[in-house]
Coordinates of C-alpha atoms in Angstrom, one line a residue:
M1 CA -0.1 -0.1 -0.1
K2 CA 1.5 3.5 -0.7
K3 CA 1.8 5.2 2.5
N4 CA 0.0 8.7 2.6
N5 CA 2.7 11.6 3.4
P6 CA 1.6 15.0 4.8
P7 CA 1.6 18.0 2.6
D8 CA 4.1 20.4 2.8
G9 CA 4.3 22.5 6.0
V10 CA 1.8 20.0 7.7
P11 CA 2.6 18.4 10.7
V12 CA 3.6 14.8 10.3
W13 CA 0.7 13.4 12.8
F14 CA -2.0 15.7 10.3
D15 CA -2.9 14.0 7.1
G16 CA -5.0 16.8 5.8
K17 CA -8.0 15.3 7.3
N18 CA -7.2 13.4 10.7
I19 CA -5.0 13.7 13.6
N20 CA -2.9 11.0 14.5
E21 CA -2.9 11.1 18.3
A22 CA 0.0 8.6 18.8
L23 CA 2.3 10.5 16.5
F24 CA 1.2 13.4 18.0
C25 CA 2.3 12.2 21.5
E26 CA 5.6 11.0 20.3
E27 CA 6.4 14.8 18.8
F28 CA 5.2 16.4 21.8
L29 CA 7.1 14.7 24.2
Q30 CA 10.3 15.1 22.0
T31 CA 9.8 18.8 22.6
H32 CA 8.8 18.5 26.2
K33 CA 10.0 17.2 29.1
I34 CA 7.0 15.3 30.6
L35 CA 6.7 11.5 32.5
F36 CA 3.6 10.2 34.0
T37 CA 3.8 8.0 37.3
N38 CA 1.7 7.8 40.8
G39 CA -1.3 9.1 39.1
A40 CA 0.4 12.9 37.9
F41 CA 2.4 14.4 35.7
F42 CA 5.8 15.8 36.6
T43 CA 8.0 18.4 34.9
P44 CA 11.2 20.3 35.6
E45 CA 8.5 22.6 37.3
G46 CA 7.7 19.6 39.6
R47 CA 4.1 17.9 39.8
V48 CA 1.7 19.2 37.6
T49 CA -1.2 20.1 39.9
D50 CA -3.2 21.3 37.1
E51 CA -3.7 19.9 33.9
L52 CA -5.4 23.2 31.8
P53 CA -2.0 24.6 31.6
L54 CA -0.9 21.1 29.5
R55 CA -4.0 21.1 27.5
G56 CA -3.6 24.9 26.4
E57 CA 0.0 24.1 25.3
I58 CA -1.8 20.8 23.1
F59 CA -4.4 23.2 21.6
E60 CA -1.7 25.9 20.6
E61 CA -0.3 22.7 18.6
L62 CA -3.5 21.6 17.1
K63 CA -5.2 24.9 16.4
C64 CA -3.5 24.8 13.1
C65 CA -5.5 21.7 12.0
A66 CA -9.0 22.4 10.9
V67 CA -10.8 19.6 12.7
S68 CA -13.9 19.2 14.7
N69 CA -14.2 18.1 18.4
I70 CA -10.5 19.4 19.5
P71 CA -11.7 19.4 23.1
R72 CA -12.8 15.5 22.8
K73 CA -9.1 15.3 20.9
I74 CA -7.1 17.2 23.5
S75 CA -8.9 14.8 26.1
N76 CA -7.5 11.7 24.0
I77 CA -4.5 12.9 23.8
V78 CA -4.1 13.8 27.4
E79 CA -5.1 10.1 28.3
L80 CA -2.7 8.6 25.8
M81 CA 0.3 10.5 26.9
K82 CA -0.5 9.1 30.0
L83 CA 0.7 6.0 28.3
A84 CA 3.4 7.2 26.3
A85 CA 5.2 9.2 29.3
L86 CA 4.4 6.4 32.0
V87 CA 7.3 5.1 34.3
E88 CA 7.3 2.8 36.4
D89 CA 8.9 4.6 39.4
F90 CA 10.1 8.0 40.3
P91 CA 11.3 8.0 43.6
P92 CA 11.9 10.9 45.7
E93 CA 15.1 12.5 46.2
P94 CA 15.8 13.4 49.9
D95 CA 19.0 14.9 49.7
R96 CA 18.3 17.9 47.8
I97 CA 15.8 20.6 47.6
H98 CA 14.7 22.0 44.3
L99 CA 14.1 25.6 44.0
S100 CA 12.7 28.3 41.3
N101 CA 16.3 28.9 40.6
G102 CA 18.3 25.5 41.0
T103 CA 18.5 22.9 43.2
L104 CA 20.2 23.2 46.7
F105 CA 22.0 19.9 48.4
L106 CA 22.1 19.1 51.6
D107 CA 25.9 19.6 51.9
G108 CA 25.6 23.6 50.8
T109 CA 26.2 23.1 47.3
F110 CA 23.9 24.6 44.6
A111 CA 23.4 23.9 41.0
K112 CA 21.3 26.4 38.8
G113 CA 19.0 25.7 36.5
K114 CA 16.4 23.1 35.6
P115 CA 17.8 20.4 33.7
K116 CA 15.7 17.4 34.9
I117 CA 12.1 16.3 35.7
V118 CA 11.6 16.5 39.6
R119 CA 8.8 15.4 42.0
N120 CA 8.4 18.8 43.4
R121 CA 9.4 22.5 43.5
F122 CA 9.4 25.0 46.2
P123 CA 8.2 28.7 44.8
V124 CA 11.2 30.6 46.4
S125 CA 14.6 31.5 44.8
Y126 CA 18.1 30.4 46.8
K127 CA 19.9 33.4 47.4
S128 CA 23.2 32.8 49.5
N129 CA 23.2 36.5 50.5
A130 CA 19.6 37.1 51.2
P131 CA 19.1 39.3 54.1
K132 CA 18.0 37.9 57.9
P133 CA 14.1 37.3 58.1
V134 CA 14.1 40.4 60.9
L135 CA 10.6 40.7 60.9
W136 CA 9.9 36.7 61.2
L137 CA 12.6 36.5 63.9
Q138 CA 11.0 39.0 65.8
F139 CA 7.4 37.6 65.3
L140 CA 8.8 34.1 66.8
D141 CA 10.6 35.9 69.6
G142 CA 7.3 37.3 70.5
L143 CA 5.2 34.1 70.2
L144 CA 7.4 31.1 71.5
Y145 CA 9.7 30.8 74.3
P146 CA 13.8 30.9 73.2
E147 CA 14.5 27.6 73.8
D148 CA 11.6 26.1 71.6
I149 CA 12.5 28.2 68.6
P150 CA 15.2 25.9 67.2
T151 CA 12.6 23.1 67.6
L152 CA 10.6 24.6 65.0
Q153 CA 13.4 25.7 63.1
E154 CA 14.5 22.0 62.7
Y155 CA 10.9 20.9 61.9
I156 CA 10.0 23.6 59.3
G157 CA 13.6 22.6 57.7
Y158 CA 12.5 18.7 57.9
C159 CA 9.7 19.4 55.8
L160 CA 11.7 20.6 53.0
I161 CA 12.8 17.2 52.1
P162 CA 10.8 14.2 50.9
S163 CA 11.8 12.1 54.2
N164 CA 10.2 10.9 57.3
K165 CA 13.3 9.9 59.2
G166 CA 12.7 12.3 62.3
Q167 CA 9.2 10.6 62.7
R168 CA 7.3 13.5 64.2
M169 CA 4.8 15.4 63.9
M170 CA 4.3 19.2 65.6
V171 CA 1.4 20.8 67.6
I172 CA 2.1 24.4 68.6
K173 CA -0.7 25.2 71.4
G174 CA -1.9 28.4 73.3
S175 CA -4.7 29.9 74.8
G176 CA -5.7 31.7 71.8
G177 CA -5.4 35.3 70.1
E178 CA -1.1 34.8 69.8
G179 CA -0.9 34.7 66.4
K180 CA 0.1 31.5 65.9
S181 CA -1.6 30.5 62.5
Q182 CA 0.1 33.1 61.1
I183 CA 3.6 31.0 61.0
G184 CA 0.5 28.4 58.7
T185 CA 0.2 31.6 56.3
V186 CA 4.0 31.9 55.7
L187 CA 4.6 28.7 55.2
S188 CA 1.6 28.1 53.0
H189 CA 3.8 31.0 50.6
L190 CA 7.0 29.1 51.4
F191 CA 5.5 25.7 50.3
G192 CA 3.5 26.4 47.5
C193 CA 1.3 23.7 46.0
N194 CA 4.0 21.4 48.4
A195 CA 1.4 21.8 51.4
K196 CA -2.2 21.4 52.3
D197 CA -4.5 22.8 54.6
G198 CA -6.5 20.0 56.2
S199 CA -7.3 18.4 59.6
V200 CA -5.4 16.1 61.6
G201 CA -9.1 14.5 62.7
K202 CA -9.8 13.8 59.2
V203 CA -6.4 12.1 58.6
S204 CA -7.2 9.8 61.5
E205 CA -10.9 9.1 60.7
N206 CA -11.1 8.9 56.8
R207 CA -9.3 5.9 55.3
F208 CA -9.0 7.9 51.8
A209 CA -7.1 11.2 53.4
H210 CA -3.8 9.5 52.8
A211 CA -4.3 9.5 49.3
D212 CA -5.1 13.2 49.7
L213 CA -1.3 14.0 51.1
E214 CA 0.3 12.0 48.2
H215 CA 3.2 14.0 47.0
I216 CA 2.7 16.7 49.9
H217 CA 5.4 17.5 52.1
L218 CA 3.4 19.6 54.7
L219 CA -0.3 19.5 56.1
I220 CA -1.1 22.3 58.0
D221 CA -4.1 22.2 60.5
D222 CA -5.0 25.7 61.2
D223 CA -7.3 25.0 64.1
M224 CA -7.1 21.1 65.4
R225 CA -10.2 20.0 66.6
M226 CA -10.2 19.3 70.1
E227 CA -12.0 16.0 70.3
A228 CA -9.7 13.3 71.5
L229 CA -9.2 10.7 68.0
R230 CA -11.2 7.7 67.8
Q231 CA -8.4 5.9 66.4
T232 CA -4.6 6.7 65.9
N233 CA -3.3 4.1 63.5
Y234 CA -3.7 6.4 60.4
V235 CA -2.1 9.1 62.2
K236 CA 0.8 7.0 63.3
S237 CA 1.7 5.2 59.8
L238 CA 1.6 8.6 58.2
V239 CA 4.2 10.0 60.6
T240 CA 6.4 7.0 60.5
A241 CA 6.2 6.6 56.9
Q242 CA 9.6 5.3 55.2
G243 CA 8.8 4.6 51.5
R244 CA 5.7 3.3 49.7
M245 CA 2.3 3.2 51.4
D246 CA -1.0 1.4 50.6
L247 CA -3.7 4.2 49.7
E248 CA -7.0 4.3 48.6
K249 CA -8.9 6.4 47.1
K250 CA -13.0 6.3 46.6
G251 CA -14.2 3.8 43.7
R252 CA -10.6 2.8 43.0
Q253 CA -8.4 -0.1 43.7
S254 CA -5.7 0.6 46.5
Y255 CA -2.2 1.1 45.4
Q256 CA 1.3 1.8 46.6
G257 CA 2.4 5.2 46.6
W258 CA 5.1 7.3 48.3
M259 CA 4.2 9.2 51.7
F260 CA 6.3 12.0 53.3
A261 CA 3.6 14.3 54.3
R262 CA 4.6 15.8 57.8
L263 CA 1.9 17.2 60.2
L264 CA 1.8 20.6 61.6
A265 CA -1.2 21.7 63.8
F266 CA -2.3 24.7 65.9
S267 CA -4.4 24.1 68.2
N268 CA -6.0 25.5 72.1
G269 CA -5.3 22.1 73.6
D270 CA -3.7 18.9 73.2
L271 CA -4.1 16.0 70.6
Q272 CA -5.6 13.2 72.6
S273 CA -6.5 9.8 72.2
L274 CA -9.3 8.2 73.2
Y275 CA -8.4 4.7 73.3
D276 CA -4.9 4.8 72.8
R277 CA -2.7 5.0 75.5
S278 CA 0.7 3.5 74.3
N279 CA 4.0 5.3 74.3
G280 CA 4.0 5.2 70.4
F281 CA 1.0 7.9 70.0
Y282 CA 2.7 10.5 72.1
R283 CA 6.6 10.2 71.8
R284 CA 5.6 10.9 67.8
Q285 CA 4.4 14.7 69.2
L286 CA 6.7 17.4 69.0
I287 CA 4.7 20.0 71.4
L288 CA 5.2 23.6 71.7
T289 CA 3.4 26.2 74.0
T290 CA 3.4 29.8 73.1
R291 CA 3.8 33.0 75.4
E292 CA 0.9 34.7 77.2
R293 CA -0.3 37.3 74.8
Q294 CA 0.6 40.7 76.2
P295 CA -2.7 42.6 77.4
D296 CA -0.8 45.8 75.6
R297 CA 0.1 44.1 72.4
V298 CA -1.5 46.1 69.4
D299 CA -1.8 43.1 66.5
D300 CA -0.6 43.8 62.9
P301 CA -3.5 42.4 60.8
D302 CA -1.1 42.7 57.6
I303 CA 1.9 40.9 59.7
A304 CA 2.1 37.4 57.4
E305 CA 2.1 39.3 54.2
K306 CA 5.0 41.4 55.6
M307 CA 6.9 38.5 56.4
C308 CA 6.0 36.9 53.0
C309 CA 8.4 39.6 51.9
E310 CA 11.3 37.9 53.3
L311 CA 10.9 34.0 52.2
E312 CA 14.5 33.8 50.7
G313 CA 15.9 34.8 54.1
I314 CA 13.3 32.4 56.0
F315 CA 14.2 29.5 53.5
L316 CA 17.7 29.9 54.6
W317 CA 17.0 30.1 58.2
A318 CA 14.9 26.9 57.7
F319 CA 17.6 25.0 56.1
E320 CA 20.2 26.0 58.7
G321 CA 18.0 23.8 61.2
L322 CA 18.0 21.2 58.4
Q323 CA 21.2 20.9 58.4
R324 CA 21.3 20.9 62.2
L325 CA 19.1 18.1 62.4
V326 CA 20.8 16.1 59.7
A327 CA 23.9 16.4 61.7
N328 CA 22.1 15.4 64.6
H329 CA 20.8 12.3 62.8
F330 CA 17.2 13.6 62.8
R331 CA 17.2 13.9 66.5
F332 CA 15.1 16.9 67.4
T333 CA 16.2 19.9 69.8
E334 CA 13.6 19.8 72.5
S335 CA 13.9 21.7 75.7
T336 CA 12.7 20.7 78.9
R337 CA 9.4 22.6 78.4
A338 CA 8.4 20.5 75.3
R339 CA 9.5 17.2 76.8
S340 CA 7.4 18.1 79.9
N341 CA 4.8 19.1 77.7
R342 CA 4.7 15.5 76.2
E343 CA 4.8 13.8 79.5
T344 CA 2.0 16.2 81.3
I345 CA -0.3 15.2 78.4
K346 CA 0.7 11.6 78.6
Q347 CA -0.1 11.2 82.1
D348 CA -3.5 13.4 81.5
A349 CA -4.7 10.8 79.5
N350 CA -3.6 8.0 81.5

């Protein structure tokens, strides 16, 4: 049979009437760095959280061809691309942090550019000469006791890498009005799509909640519920996960996925268990208490936005804590007060 060659100036995947979707995918993947695994597309910019820009790029390629049902064609191409770009495994890299201008390694070396596909990328630039985050440090000094600030520094740094070696979650508690939730707002800007607002209670009750945290570095619970958890196995397994976990989504067969989400909760009370009295539940918690709010303090409603202007400096501060944590073999610095907090809630629950 005679092979139909496309007319001059027409893409190889278009014969003048129809689009060859397989050839289009092959050509598209030659000009775009993209792969598909664990239910998501990944590019040098990190995980694709919204497929709309990808569909837009496909449309720009297709709009030169006068064919009908372009939206359906695009959907078919996206589904076909999941097969064409599929890789069996794409493990996380816990020895480096991918930033908007390059990659920072745990030993402090920095490589500029985005030459390879990565699982995640933080929306902050690495600037070794970034000024100290003066406002951020002043805010923490007024919120926490001085001996507890290094613990927070190490924990935020710990959340920058896809690793659960520390096997701890953090609870920051106060009586209310101290401004502790402003930390969550700043971290949401620092982590971007790698952080998610959620609920520790939902994680403990809903077996589908683990799958919602796949690819996520940090779950922020802005106002933790005060009810004691009926079951703790989901929370404990999430805090200690090192490798693949069994994940389940509604209406789908369970599967094995990488899980490295860390938990940070802000609360007016303790995280208690209704039935679990074991030491394992309580020793996984880092519990910091805030200072009492000064009655003459004047609150700044724009404090979070102002601190977000210091993100480069806040990142360097957190990275310093991460390096200290790694040097200490992932053992967190805990003050006498923090250790006492954990023992107190353990005794109260007994």
